[in-house]
Coordinates of C-alpha atoms in Angstrom, one line a residue:
M1 CA -17.6 -1.7 16.1
K2 CA -14.5 -2.3 18.2
T3 CA -11.1 -1.1 16.9
N4 CA -8.6 -3.9 17.1
K5 CA -5.0 -3.0 17.8
V6 CA -2.9 -3.4 14.7
T7 CA 0.7 -4.4 15.1
R8 CA 1.7 -5.9 11.8
A9 CA 1.9 -4.6 8.2
L10 CA 2.3 -5.9 4.7
I11 CA 4.4 -4.0 2.1
I12 CA 4.5 -4.8 -1.6
A13 CA 8.0 -4.3 -2.9
A14 CA 8.1 -6.9 -5.7
G15 CA 8.0 -4.7 -8.9
R16 CA 10.6 -3.1 -11.0
G17 CA 9.4 0.5 -11.3
I18 CA 10.4 1.0 -15.0
R19 CA 9.3 4.7 -15.1
L20 CA 12.0 5.6 -12.5
N21 CA 14.8 3.6 -14.1
E22 CA 17.0 6.7 -14.7
H23 CA 17.0 7.4 -11.0
S24 CA 17.1 3.8 -9.7
Q25 CA 20.1 2.7 -11.8
E26 CA 18.6 -0.8 -11.8
I27 CA 18.0 -1.0 -8.1
P28 CA 14.5 -1.7 -6.8
K29 CA 12.4 1.4 -6.8
C30 CA 11.7 1.2 -3.1
L31 CA 15.4 1.8 -2.4
I32 CA 15.6 5.1 -4.2
S33 CA 16.6 7.9 -1.8
V34 CA 14.3 10.7 -0.7
G35 CA 16.9 12.6 1.3
E36 CA 19.0 10.6 3.7
H37 CA 16.9 7.5 3.5
S38 CA 15.2 5.3 0.9
I39 CA 11.5 5.4 0.2
I40 CA 10.9 2.1 2.0
E41 CA 13.0 3.0 5.0
T42 CA 11.0 6.2 5.4
I43 CA 7.8 4.1 5.3
L44 CA 9.2 1.6 7.8
T45 CA 10.2 4.4 10.2
T46 CA 6.7 5.9 10.0
L47 CA 5.2 2.5 10.8
Q48 CA 7.5 1.8 13.7
R49 CA 6.6 5.2 15.3
A50 CA 2.9 4.3 14.9
G51 CA 3.3 1.2 16.9
I52 CA 3.8 -1.4 14.2
Q53 CA 6.1 -4.2 15.4
E54 CA 6.4 -6.6 12.5
V55 CA 6.4 -6.0 8.7
V56 CA 6.0 -8.7 6.0
I57 CA 7.7 -7.5 2.8
V58 CA 6.8 -9.2 -0.5
T59 CA 9.9 -9.0 -2.8
G60 CA 10.6 -10.1 -6.4
Y61 CA 12.7 -8.0 -8.6
K62 CA 16.3 -8.0 -7.2
K63 CA 14.9 -9.3 -3.9
E64 CA 18.4 -9.9 -2.5
V65 CA 19.3 -6.2 -2.8
I66 CA 16.3 -5.3 -0.7
E67 CA 16.9 -8.0 1.9
Q68 CA 20.6 -7.1 2.3
R69 CA 19.8 -3.4 2.7
L70 CA 17.0 -3.8 5.3
G71 CA 18.2 -6.9 7.1
E72 CA 16.0 -8.3 9.9
G73 CA 14.9 -4.8 10.8
S74 CA 16.4 -4.3 14.3
Q75 CA 18.1 -1.1 13.2
L76 CA 14.6 0.3 12.5
G77 CA 13.1 -1.1 15.7
L78 CA 11.1 -3.7 13.7
K79 CA 10.9 -7.3 12.9
L80 CA 11.1 -7.8 9.1
R81 CA 10.0 -11.0 7.3
Y82 CA 10.3 -11.5 3.6
V83 CA 8.1 -13.4 1.1
N84 CA 9.5 -14.0 -2.4
N85 CA 7.0 -13.7 -5.3
P86 CA 8.6 -15.4 -8.3
D87 CA 5.8 -14.0 -10.4
W88 CA 6.6 -10.4 -9.6
H89 CA 6.2 -9.4 -13.2
K90 CA 2.4 -10.1 -12.9
K91 CA -0.2 -7.7 -11.5
N92 CA 0.2 -6.5 -7.9
G93 CA -2.7 -8.7 -6.6
V94 CA -0.5 -11.7 -7.1
S95 CA 2.2 -10.2 -4.8
V96 CA -0.4 -9.5 -2.1
Y97 CA -1.8 -13.0 -2.4
A98 CA 1.7 -14.5 -2.0
A99 CA 1.7 -13.3 1.7
R100 CA -1.6 -15.0 2.6
H101 CA -0.1 -17.7 4.8
Y102 CA 1.7 -15.0 7.0
F103 CA -1.5 -13.7 8.6
A104 CA -3.9 -15.3 11.0
A105 CA -7.6 -15.9 10.1
H106 CA -9.0 -13.0 12.2
E107 CA -6.0 -10.7 12.2
Q108 CA -6.2 -7.1 11.2
F109 CA -3.1 -5.6 9.5
L110 CA -2.0 -2.7 7.3
L111 CA -1.3 -3.0 3.6
M112 CA 0.7 -0.5 1.6
M113 CA 2.8 -0.1 -1.5
S114 CA 6.6 0.4 -1.2
D115 CA 6.5 3.5 -3.4
H116 CA 3.9 5.5 -1.6
L117 CA 4.9 8.1 1.1
F118 CA 2.4 9.3 3.6
A119 CA 2.1 11.6 6.6
P120 CA 1.9 10.0 10.1
E121 CA -1.5 11.5 10.6
L122 CA -2.9 9.7 7.6
L123 CA -1.7 6.4 9.1
H124 CA -3.2 7.3 12.5
T125 CA -6.6 8.0 10.9
L126 CA -6.6 4.7 9.0
M127 CA -5.5 2.7 12.0
Q128 CA -8.4 4.1 14.1
E129 CA -11.0 3.0 11.6
P130 CA -13.0 0.0 12.9
I131 CA -13.6 -2.9 10.5
T132 CA -15.3 -6.2 11.0
A133 CA -14.4 -9.7 9.8
G134 CA -14.0 -9.9 6.0
E135 CA -13.8 -6.1 5.5
I136 CA -11.0 -3.8 4.5
A137 CA -10.7 0.0 4.7
L138 CA -9.0 2.1 2.1
A139 CA -7.5 5.6 2.7
V140 CA -9.3 7.9 0.3
D141 CA -8.2 11.4 -0.7
R142 CA -11.2 13.6 -1.6
K143 CA -8.9 16.5 -2.6
V144 CA -9.0 15.3 -6.2
N145 CA -7.9 18.6 -7.6
T146 CA -4.6 18.4 -5.7
I147 CA -3.5 15.0 -7.0
F148 CA 0.0 15.1 -8.5
D149 CA -0.6 12.7 -11.4
I150 CA -4.3 12.4 -11.7
D151 CA -4.3 10.5 -15.0
D152 CA -2.4 7.6 -13.4
A153 CA -4.3 7.7 -10.1
M154 CA -6.7 5.0 -9.0
K155 CA -10.1 6.7 -8.8
V156 CA -12.9 5.8 -6.4
V157 CA -16.5 6.5 -5.9
F158 CA -16.9 7.1 -2.1
D159 CA -20.2 7.7 -0.2
G160 CA -18.6 8.8 3.0
S161 CA -18.4 5.4 4.6
H162 CA -18.0 2.8 1.8
V163 CA -16.2 2.6 -1.5
K164 CA -18.7 2.0 -4.3
N165 CA -16.5 1.7 -7.3
I166 CA -12.7 1.7 -8.1
G167 CA -10.7 2.0 -11.3
K168 CA -8.1 4.1 -13.1
M169 CA -10.5 4.8 -16.0
L170 CA -13.6 5.9 -14.1
R171 CA -15.1 9.0 -15.6
E172 CA -17.0 10.0 -12.5
Y173 CA -15.3 9.8 -9.2
N174 CA -15.0 11.8 -5.9
G175 CA -11.9 10.3 -4.4
I176 CA -8.5 8.9 -5.0
D177 CA -7.1 5.6 -3.7
C178 CA -4.0 6.5 -1.5
G179 CA -2.6 2.9 -1.7
L180 CA -2.9 2.4 2.0
F181 CA -5.3 -0.1 3.5
K182 CA -6.4 -1.6 6.9
C183 CA -7.3 -5.2 6.2
T184 CA -8.6 -8.5 7.4
T185 CA -7.8 -11.8 5.7
G186 CA -11.0 -11.3 3.7
L187 CA -8.7 -9.5 1.3
F188 CA -7.0 -12.8 0.4
E189 CA -10.3 -14.5 -0.1
A190 CA -11.4 -11.8 -2.5
L191 CA -8.1 -12.0 -4.4
A192 CA -8.5 -15.8 -4.8
A193 CA -12.0 -15.2 -6.2
A194 CA -10.6 -12.6 -8.6
M195 CA -7.8 -14.8 -9.9
R196 CA -8.0 -15.4 -13.6
K197 CA -5.2 -17.6 -15.1
G198 CA -3.1 -16.9 -12.0
D199 CA -3.1 -13.1 -12.4
C200 CA -5.1 -10.3 -10.8
S201 CA -4.6 -6.8 -9.6
L202 CA -5.3 -5.5 -6.1
S203 CA -8.2 -3.5 -7.5
D204 CA -9.7 -6.7 -8.9
G205 CA -9.8 -8.0 -5.3
C206 CA -11.3 -4.7 -4.2
T207 CA -14.0 -5.0 -6.8
Q208 CA -15.0 -8.3 -5.2
L209 CA -15.2 -6.7 -1.8
I210 CA -17.2 -3.7 -3.1
A211 CA -19.8 -6.1 -4.6
A212 CA -20.1 -7.7 -1.1
G213 CA -20.4 -4.3 0.6
K214 CA -17.2 -5.0 2.5
M215 CA -14.9 -2.2 1.4
R216 CA -14.9 0.8 3.7
G217 CA -13.4 4.2 2.9
V218 CA -11.6 6.5 5.2
D219 CA -11.4 10.2 4.4
I220 CA -7.8 11.4 5.0
G221 CA -8.7 15.0 5.3
A222 CA -5.7 17.4 4.7
A223 CA -3.0 14.7 5.3
F224 CA -0.3 14.5 2.7
W225 CA 0.6 11.4 0.6
I226 CA 2.2 10.8 -2.8
D227 CA 2.7 7.8 -5.2
I228 CA 6.4 8.1 -6.4
D229 CA 6.0 6.7 -9.8
T230 CA 7.9 9.2 -12.0
P231 CA 11.0 11.4 -11.7
E232 CA 8.7 14.4 -11.3
A233 CA 6.8 12.8 -8.4
L234 CA 10.1 11.9 -6.8
A235 CA 11.3 15.5 -7.0
F236 CA 8.0 16.8 -5.7
A237 CA 8.1 14.4 -2.7
I238 CA 11.6 15.4 -1.8
E239 CA 10.7 19.1 -1.8
K240 CA 7.4 18.5 0.0
L241 CA 8.6 16.3 2.8
K242 CA 11.9 18.1 3.3
V243 CA 13.6 14.8 4.4

């Protein structure tokens, strides 16, 4: 399979992040500082250094605060575009689906959450993974005993090349979803199929792709990442990354 050059990314930054309210002081979670920069600015810098040129950001909660802070992206060496999701209080699949018109039919792009930090080598490994039309690839951490908040983590069953199951409540699993994907627009088709009463999670869309044999997994090896969802995770990330 040929590896297509990826130059665009999609970041989901629509939610409120209730568990970090004491640190966010009512600003969007992605703007919480990890050292000198916010979480999302740290993500954007990593993307730019990896060769990403344009990022589509789905906003919702206090969208104007995010847009004012980041602007059009020139200070970060990127072109930023914004998509407003008025239904940001719904599950995250709705926010992903809101960006469907911003990607061409056969385009490959990255997808990530605005509260996940990751090492550059993780991103490089994922970007090198070849995928075909209709497929997506998920970064998978097989170091399950090192996960910071395992109870809240999205678990996966991974056979070394494909993801076979996904869910937070899985009793048997051998990997953790890192919240970082390489996608085709087949993801939007899967989300559309998963929609029930206008609501669905990203993992609901992934379940559709798993059933079709179109969800690949990429072992991240020793690369570092963290989902910053609690004050404890934030403190750990600051210490670990030394930013």
